[in-house]
Amino acid sequence: MSILKYIQRLQHMDSLIRRSATGGPEVFARKIGLCRSTLMDYLRELREIGAPIGYCKNRGSYFYKEEKQLFIGYTDYQLPKQIEHKVMGGTGAPRPAPQHHRWPLLARLGMAA
């Protein structure tokens, strides 16, 4: 699976969860084109990175327990002021250490940087 397809699937999941329009696990899995066990893996990994996902038996849908937003993309990096004065030239600012375990599913699928 390409990284783009993976990201699109996560964004679709986020949209359905945000609207409480997932249905039960089997229905949710079918809506996003996964088997139930793979859906459970995705949900577990989203929870591992802090997504407050719950399931309401009365509504028969997954939902966010708190107002959060899934963000996948790039952002500008601002060097902290306490480190900025220590930079002694060169072609660029020091980069933060890579977070290899931030996206465990991507790593498992061989898609992590």
Tab-separated table of C-alpha atoms in Angstrom:
chain	number	residue	atom	x	y	z
A	1	MET	CA	0.000	0.000	0.000
A	2	SER	CA	1.316	3.446	-0.829
A	3	ILE	CA	1.788	6.053	1.858
A	4	LEU	CA	-0.737	8.290	0.095
A	5	LYS	CA	-3.423	5.596	0.254
A	6	TYR	CA	-2.620	4.986	3.928
A	7	ILE	CA	-2.935	8.705	4.728
A	8	GLN	CA	-6.186	9.001	2.764
A	9	ARG	CA	-7.598	6.038	4.671
A	10	LEU	CA	-6.652	7.618	8.016
A	11	GLN	CA	-8.257	10.907	6.943
A	12	HIS	CA	-11.437	9.074	5.907
A	13	MET	CA	-11.486	7.274	9.257
A	14	ASP	CA	-11.037	10.613	11.040
A	15	SER	CA	-13.930	12.127	9.100
A	16	LEU	CA	-16.281	9.238	9.906
A	17	ILE	CA	-15.260	9.188	13.583
A	18	ARG	CA	-15.651	12.970	13.863
A	19	ARG	CA	-19.245	12.682	12.540
A	20	SER	CA	-19.990	9.539	14.609
A	21	ALA	CA	-20.905	7.908	11.315
A	22	THR	CA	-18.773	4.783	11.476
A	23	GLY	CA	-21.317	2.129	12.370
A	24	GLY	CA	-20.086	-0.963	14.193
A	25	PRO	CA	-16.659	-2.498	13.550
A	26	GLU	CA	-17.731	-4.602	10.558
A	27	VAL	CA	-19.579	-1.696	8.915
A	28	PHE	CA	-16.723	0.722	9.631
A	29	ALA	CA	-14.174	-1.688	8.173
A	30	ARG	CA	-16.288	-2.107	5.034
A	31	LYS	CA	-16.698	1.683	4.644
A	32	ILE	CA	-12.932	2.192	4.543
A	33	GLY	CA	-12.065	-0.966	2.626
A	34	LEU	CA	-10.431	-3.015	5.385
A	35	CYS	CA	-11.076	-6.285	7.141
A	36	ARG	CA	-12.233	-6.020	10.767
A	37	SER	CA	-8.898	-7.135	12.257
A	38	THR	CA	-6.937	-4.558	10.247
A	39	LEU	CA	-9.390	-1.856	11.343
A	40	MET	CA	-8.738	-2.855	14.954
A	41	ASP	CA	-4.979	-2.496	14.309
A	42	TYR	CA	-5.507	1.012	12.853
A	43	LEU	CA	-7.682	2.051	15.803
A	44	ARG	CA	-5.169	0.668	18.307
A	45	GLU	CA	-2.326	2.557	16.668
A	46	LEU	CA	-4.324	5.788	16.476
A	47	ARG	CA	-4.957	5.424	20.209
A	48	GLU	CA	-1.226	4.834	20.776
A	49	ILE	CA	-0.443	8.250	19.279
A	50	GLY	CA	-3.053	9.930	21.461
A	51	ALA	CA	-6.341	9.737	19.550
A	52	PRO	CA	-9.102	9.604	22.213
A	53	ILE	CA	-11.342	7.174	20.321
A	54	GLY	CA	-14.286	5.552	22.073
A	55	TYR	CA	-17.197	3.387	20.984
A	56	CYS	CA	-20.829	4.111	21.865
A	57	LYS	CA	-22.995	0.985	21.952
A	58	ASN	CA	-26.193	3.060	21.932
A	59	ARG	CA	-25.263	4.932	18.737
A	60	GLY	CA	-23.341	1.981	17.320
A	61	SER	CA	-20.473	4.251	16.293
A	62	TYR	CA	-16.945	5.260	17.169
A	63	PHE	CA	-16.449	8.830	18.377
A	64	TYR	CA	-13.786	11.160	19.757
A	65	LYS	CA	-13.957	11.499	23.549
A	66	GLU	CA	-12.289	14.920	23.309
A	67	GLU	CA	-12.100	17.623	20.657
A	68	LYS	CA	-8.949	16.624	18.802
A	69	GLN	CA	-7.882	16.787	15.192
A	70	LEU	CA	-5.816	14.327	13.178
A	71	PHE	CA	-3.012	16.198	11.433
A	72	ILE	CA	-0.810	14.579	8.828
A	73	GLY	CA	1.496	16.886	6.943
A	74	TYR	CA	4.441	19.209	7.179
A	75	THR	CA	4.916	22.285	9.291
A	76	ASP	CA	7.619	24.922	9.689
A	77	TYR	CA	10.138	24.137	12.379
A	78	GLN	CA	11.139	27.025	14.630
A	79	LEU	CA	14.415	26.573	16.469
A	80	PRO	CA	13.847	27.136	20.209
A	81	LYS	CA	15.339	30.445	21.462
A	82	GLN	CA	17.499	28.698	24.089
A	83	ILE	CA	19.247	26.717	21.299
A	84	GLU	CA	19.254	29.438	18.639
A	85	HIS	CA	22.245	31.285	20.178
A	86	LYS	CA	24.350	28.091	20.124
A	87	VAL	CA	24.190	27.698	16.328
A	88	MET	CA	27.614	28.601	14.990
A	89	GLY	CA	26.995	28.781	11.253
A	90	GLY	CA	26.733	26.069	8.646
A	91	THR	CA	24.151	25.555	5.951
A	92	GLY	CA	21.162	24.996	8.180
A	93	ALA	CA	19.766	24.677	11.645
A	94	PRO	CA	20.172	21.412	13.532
A	95	ARG	CA	17.293	19.049	13.009
A	96	PRO	CA	15.400	17.303	15.767
A	97	ALA	CA	16.118	13.600	16.138
A	98	PRO	CA	13.761	11.451	14.040
A	99	GLN	CA	10.857	9.958	15.929
A	100	HIS	CA	10.986	6.425	14.612
A	101	HIS	CA	8.175	5.140	16.805
A	102	ARG	CA	5.693	7.958	16.221
A	103	TRP	CA	3.902	5.998	13.489
A	104	PRO	CA	4.346	2.320	14.427
A	105	LEU	CA	2.019	1.085	11.694
A	106	LEU	CA	4.010	2.937	9.027
A	107	ALA	CA	7.195	1.383	10.379
A	108	ARG	CA	5.645	-2.081	10.368
A	109	LEU	CA	4.533	-1.591	6.764
A	110	GLY	CA	7.993	-0.367	5.778
A	111	MET	CA	6.783	3.179	5.081
A	112	ALA	CA	8.444	5.097	7.921
A	113	ALA	CA	11.250	7.521	7.192
